[in-house]
Amino acid sequence: TQENAVIVFLKARAMSFYTQRHTTYRLELLSEQANDSMFQRIHVTHLVKCIDPNNSELNNSSFESYYMANADRYTEIWRNRVFAVYER
């Protein structure tokens, strides 16, 4: 990703530490629409989502709910058996 990338990830602090990029996470108190508005304001460029259904530590129903409601705003650019990376 570019140095100015802003990444949405469930474990935002870990992502920031390892990538040296700005990160954020989905706020569970906000609706999918409110989160998307916030992501637009802070210029989110990427979303990283766990796609391994057996990984309970990185799967979160509200994160999945956000993605499903806003999937049309993201394009998959990379995946392996555990993660998919989407560009906004």
Short mmCIF file of N, CA and C in Angstrom, two decimals:
data_model
loop_
_atom_site.label_atom_id
_atom_site.label_comp_id
_atom_site.label_asym_id
_atom_site.label_seq_id
_atom_site.Cartn_x
_atom_site.Cartn_y
_atom_site.Cartn_z
N THR A 1 0.84 -1.20 0.00
CA THR A 1 0.00 0.00 0.00
C THR A 1 0.88 1.25 0.00
N GLN A 2 0.30 2.33 -0.40
CA GLN A 2 0.99 3.62 -0.37
C GLN A 2 1.26 4.04 1.07
N GLU A 3 2.23 4.90 1.28
CA GLU A 3 2.55 5.36 2.63
C GLU A 3 1.40 6.11 3.28
N ASN A 4 0.54 6.73 2.49
CA ASN A 4 -0.58 7.49 3.04
C ASN A 4 -1.87 6.65 3.13
N ALA A 5 -1.76 5.33 2.98
CA ALA A 5 -2.93 4.45 3.05
C ALA A 5 -3.56 4.50 4.44
N VAL A 6 -4.87 4.35 4.47
CA VAL A 6 -5.63 4.21 5.71
C VAL A 6 -6.37 2.88 5.60
N ILE A 7 -6.08 1.97 6.53
CA ILE A 7 -6.56 0.60 6.44
C ILE A 7 -7.57 0.31 7.55
N VAL A 8 -8.68 -0.31 7.18
CA VAL A 8 -9.66 -0.80 8.16
C VAL A 8 -9.31 -2.25 8.44
N PHE A 9 -9.14 -2.59 9.72
CA PHE A 9 -8.82 -3.96 10.12
C PHE A 9 -9.30 -4.15 11.55
N LEU A 10 -9.77 -5.34 11.84
CA LEU A 10 -10.30 -5.64 13.17
C LEU A 10 -9.27 -5.41 14.27
N LYS A 11 -8.02 -5.73 14.02
CA LYS A 11 -6.92 -5.53 14.98
C LYS A 11 -6.08 -4.35 14.50
N ALA A 12 -6.65 -3.16 14.60
CA ALA A 12 -6.04 -1.97 14.00
C ALA A 12 -4.66 -1.66 14.55
N ARG A 13 -4.46 -1.78 15.84
CA ARG A 13 -3.15 -1.46 16.41
C ARG A 13 -2.06 -2.39 15.89
N ALA A 14 -2.36 -3.66 15.79
CA ALA A 14 -1.39 -4.63 15.27
C ALA A 14 -1.06 -4.31 13.81
N MET A 15 -2.09 -4.00 13.02
CA MET A 15 -1.87 -3.65 11.61
C MET A 15 -0.98 -2.42 11.50
N SER A 16 -1.25 -1.42 12.30
CA SER A 16 -0.45 -0.20 12.27
C SER A 16 1.00 -0.48 12.65
N PHE A 17 1.20 -1.29 13.66
CA PHE A 17 2.54 -1.63 14.11
C PHE A 17 3.34 -2.33 13.02
N TYR A 18 2.73 -3.30 12.36
CA TYR A 18 3.45 -4.09 11.36
C TYR A 18 3.56 -3.42 10.00
N THR A 19 2.64 -2.52 9.67
CA THR A 19 2.67 -1.91 8.34
C THR A 19 3.14 -0.47 8.33
N GLN A 20 3.19 0.16 9.50
CA GLN A 20 3.54 1.58 9.59
C GLN A 20 2.55 2.43 8.78
N ARG A 21 1.29 2.00 8.74
CA ARG A 21 0.23 2.74 8.04
C ARG A 21 -0.82 3.18 9.06
N HIS A 22 -1.60 4.18 8.67
CA HIS A 22 -2.73 4.59 9.51
C HIS A 22 -3.79 3.50 9.43
N THR A 23 -4.39 3.18 10.56
CA THR A 23 -5.42 2.15 10.59
C THR A 23 -6.60 2.60 11.44
N THR A 24 -7.71 1.97 11.18
CA THR A 24 -8.90 2.19 11.98
C THR A 24 -9.68 0.87 12.00
N TYR A 25 -10.76 0.84 12.75
CA TYR A 25 -11.60 -0.34 12.83
C TYR A 25 -13.05 0.09 12.79
N ARG A 26 -13.92 -0.85 12.62
CA ARG A 26 -15.35 -0.55 12.58
C ARG A 26 -15.83 -0.33 14.01
N LEU A 27 -16.48 0.79 14.25
CA LEU A 27 -17.01 1.07 15.57
C LEU A 27 -18.37 0.41 15.73
N GLU A 28 -18.47 -0.49 16.68
CA GLU A 28 -19.69 -1.28 16.84
C GLU A 28 -20.90 -0.45 17.27
N LEU A 29 -20.66 0.73 17.82
CA LEU A 29 -21.77 1.57 18.26
C LEU A 29 -22.42 2.32 17.10
N LEU A 30 -21.75 2.36 15.97
CA LEU A 30 -22.28 3.06 14.80
C LEU A 30 -22.90 2.08 13.81
N SER A 31 -23.83 2.58 13.05
CA SER A 31 -24.44 1.75 12.00
C SER A 31 -23.45 1.56 10.85
N GLU A 32 -23.78 0.66 9.94
CA GLU A 32 -22.94 0.44 8.77
C GLU A 32 -22.79 1.73 7.97
N GLN A 33 -23.89 2.48 7.84
CA GLN A 33 -23.87 3.73 7.08
C GLN A 33 -23.03 4.78 7.80
N ALA A 34 -23.16 4.89 9.12
CA ALA A 34 -22.38 5.88 9.88
C ALA A 34 -20.89 5.54 9.83
N ASN A 35 -20.55 4.26 9.92
CA ASN A 35 -19.15 3.86 9.79
C ASN A 35 -18.63 4.21 8.41
N ASP A 36 -19.42 3.95 7.38
CA ASP A 36 -18.95 4.25 6.04
C ASP A 36 -18.74 5.75 5.85
N SER A 37 -19.61 6.55 6.42
CA SER A 37 -19.43 8.01 6.35
C SER A 37 -18.14 8.44 7.04
N MET A 38 -17.88 7.83 8.21
CA MET A 38 -16.64 8.13 8.92
C MET A 38 -15.44 7.70 8.08
N PHE A 39 -15.50 6.51 7.49
CA PHE A 39 -14.39 6.01 6.67
C PHE A 39 -14.14 6.94 5.48
N GLN A 40 -15.21 7.50 4.93
CA GLN A 40 -15.07 8.45 3.83
C GLN A 40 -14.35 9.71 4.32
N ARG A 41 -14.75 10.22 5.48
CA ARG A 41 -14.14 11.44 6.03
C ARG A 41 -12.66 11.28 6.32
N ILE A 42 -12.25 10.08 6.77
CA ILE A 42 -10.83 9.88 7.11
C ILE A 42 -10.05 9.26 5.94
N HIS A 43 -10.70 9.17 4.79
CA HIS A 43 -10.06 8.73 3.54
C HIS A 43 -9.51 7.30 3.62
N VAL A 44 -10.35 6.38 4.08
CA VAL A 44 -9.96 4.97 4.09
C VAL A 44 -9.67 4.53 2.66
N THR A 45 -8.56 3.82 2.50
CA THR A 45 -8.17 3.35 1.17
C THR A 45 -8.27 1.83 1.02
N HIS A 46 -8.18 1.10 2.16
CA HIS A 46 -8.18 -0.37 2.11
C HIS A 46 -8.94 -0.96 3.29
N LEU A 47 -9.46 -2.15 3.08
CA LEU A 47 -10.10 -2.92 4.14
C LEU A 47 -9.50 -4.32 4.09
N VAL A 48 -9.09 -4.83 5.24
CA VAL A 48 -8.54 -6.19 5.32
C VAL A 48 -9.51 -7.01 6.16
N LYS A 49 -9.98 -8.11 5.59
CA LYS A 49 -11.01 -8.92 6.22
C LYS A 49 -10.56 -10.37 6.30
N CYS A 50 -10.80 -10.98 7.45
CA CYS A 50 -10.52 -12.40 7.60
C CYS A 50 -11.59 -13.18 6.84
N ILE A 51 -11.14 -14.12 6.01
CA ILE A 51 -12.09 -14.94 5.24
C ILE A 51 -12.06 -16.39 5.68
N ASP A 52 -11.30 -16.68 6.74
CA ASP A 52 -11.21 -18.03 7.28
C ASP A 52 -12.30 -18.20 8.34
N PRO A 53 -13.35 -18.98 8.06
CA PRO A 53 -14.46 -19.11 9.00
C PRO A 53 -14.06 -19.77 10.32
N ASN A 54 -12.92 -20.44 10.35
CA ASN A 54 -12.47 -21.11 11.58
C ASN A 54 -11.63 -20.22 12.48
N ASN A 55 -11.36 -19.00 12.07
CA ASN A 55 -10.53 -18.09 12.85
C ASN A 55 -11.42 -17.18 13.68
N SER A 56 -11.78 -17.63 14.88
CA SER A 56 -12.72 -16.87 15.72
C SER A 56 -12.10 -15.58 16.25
N GLU A 57 -10.79 -15.50 16.34
CA GLU A 57 -10.13 -14.29 16.84
C GLU A 57 -10.24 -13.12 15.85
N LEU A 58 -10.29 -13.43 14.57
CA LEU A 58 -10.31 -12.37 13.57
C LEU A 58 -11.63 -12.25 12.82
N ASN A 59 -12.61 -13.03 13.22
CA ASN A 59 -13.94 -12.90 12.63
C ASN A 59 -14.85 -12.18 13.60
N ASN A 60 -15.62 -11.26 13.07
CA ASN A 60 -16.48 -10.43 13.90
C ASN A 60 -17.75 -10.15 13.11
N SER A 61 -18.89 -10.44 13.69
CA SER A 61 -20.14 -10.32 12.95
C SER A 61 -20.45 -8.87 12.57
N SER A 62 -20.11 -7.89 13.40
CA SER A 62 -20.40 -6.50 13.05
C SER A 62 -19.47 -6.01 11.94
N PHE A 63 -18.23 -6.50 11.92
CA PHE A 63 -17.30 -6.15 10.84
C PHE A 63 -17.81 -6.74 9.54
N GLU A 64 -18.25 -7.99 9.58
CA GLU A 64 -18.81 -8.64 8.39
C GLU A 64 -20.07 -7.92 7.93
N SER A 65 -20.90 -7.51 8.87
CA SER A 65 -22.12 -6.78 8.55
C SER A 65 -21.80 -5.47 7.84
N TYR A 66 -20.78 -4.75 8.34
CA TYR A 66 -20.35 -3.51 7.67
C TYR A 66 -19.94 -3.82 6.23
N TYR A 67 -19.09 -4.84 6.06
CA TYR A 67 -18.60 -5.15 4.72
C TYR A 67 -19.76 -5.52 3.79
N MET A 68 -20.65 -6.36 4.24
CA MET A 68 -21.76 -6.79 3.39
C MET A 68 -22.63 -5.60 2.96
N ALA A 69 -22.82 -4.65 3.85
CA ALA A 69 -23.64 -3.48 3.52
C ALA A 69 -22.93 -2.51 2.58
N ASN A 70 -21.60 -2.59 2.52
CA ASN A 70 -20.84 -1.63 1.73
C ASN A 70 -19.89 -2.28 0.72
N ALA A 71 -20.11 -3.54 0.40
CA ALA A 71 -19.21 -4.29 -0.49
C ALA A 71 -19.06 -3.62 -1.85
N ASP A 72 -20.08 -2.90 -2.30
CA ASP A 72 -20.00 -2.25 -3.61
C ASP A 72 -18.98 -1.11 -3.65
N ARG A 73 -18.49 -0.69 -2.50
CA ARG A 73 -17.49 0.38 -2.43
C ARG A 73 -16.06 -0.16 -2.46
N TYR A 74 -15.91 -1.47 -2.42
CA TYR A 74 -14.59 -2.09 -2.32
C TYR A 74 -14.35 -3.07 -3.48
N THR A 75 -13.09 -3.16 -3.89
CA THR A 75 -12.67 -4.10 -4.93
C THR A 75 -11.57 -4.99 -4.35
N GLU A 76 -11.75 -6.28 -4.46
CA GLU A 76 -10.73 -7.20 -3.95
C GLU A 76 -9.47 -7.08 -4.79
N ILE A 77 -8.31 -6.91 -4.10
CA ILE A 77 -7.05 -6.78 -4.82
C ILE A 77 -6.05 -7.88 -4.46
N TRP A 78 -6.32 -8.63 -3.38
CA TRP A 78 -5.41 -9.70 -2.97
C TRP A 78 -6.14 -10.61 -1.99
N ARG A 79 -5.76 -11.89 -1.99
CA ARG A 79 -6.30 -12.82 -0.99
C ARG A 79 -5.38 -14.01 -0.83
N ASN A 80 -5.43 -14.59 0.36
CA ASN A 80 -4.83 -15.89 0.60
C ASN A 80 -5.89 -16.70 1.33
N ARG A 81 -5.55 -17.78 2.00
CA ARG A 81 -6.59 -18.61 2.62
C ARG A 81 -7.17 -18.00 3.89
N VAL A 82 -6.52 -16.96 4.44
CA VAL A 82 -6.98 -16.35 5.70
C VAL A 82 -7.54 -14.95 5.52
N PHE A 83 -6.93 -14.14 4.64
CA PHE A 83 -7.31 -12.74 4.50
C PHE A 83 -7.64 -12.37 3.06
N ALA A 84 -8.49 -11.37 2.94
CA ALA A 84 -8.74 -10.71 1.65
C ALA A 84 -8.50 -9.22 1.88
N VAL A 85 -7.85 -8.58 0.89
CA VAL A 85 -7.58 -7.16 0.95
C VAL A 85 -8.42 -6.49 -0.13
N TYR A 86 -9.12 -5.45 0.27
CA TYR A 86 -10.01 -4.71 -0.64
C TYR A 86 -9.54 -3.27 -0.70
N GLU A 87 -9.64 -2.71 -1.90
CA GLU A 87 -9.31 -1.30 -2.10
C GLU A 87 -10.60 -0.52 -2.25
N ARG A 88 -10.62 0.65 -1.67
CA ARG A 88 -11.80 1.50 -1.74
C ARG A 88 -11.67 2.48 -2.87
#
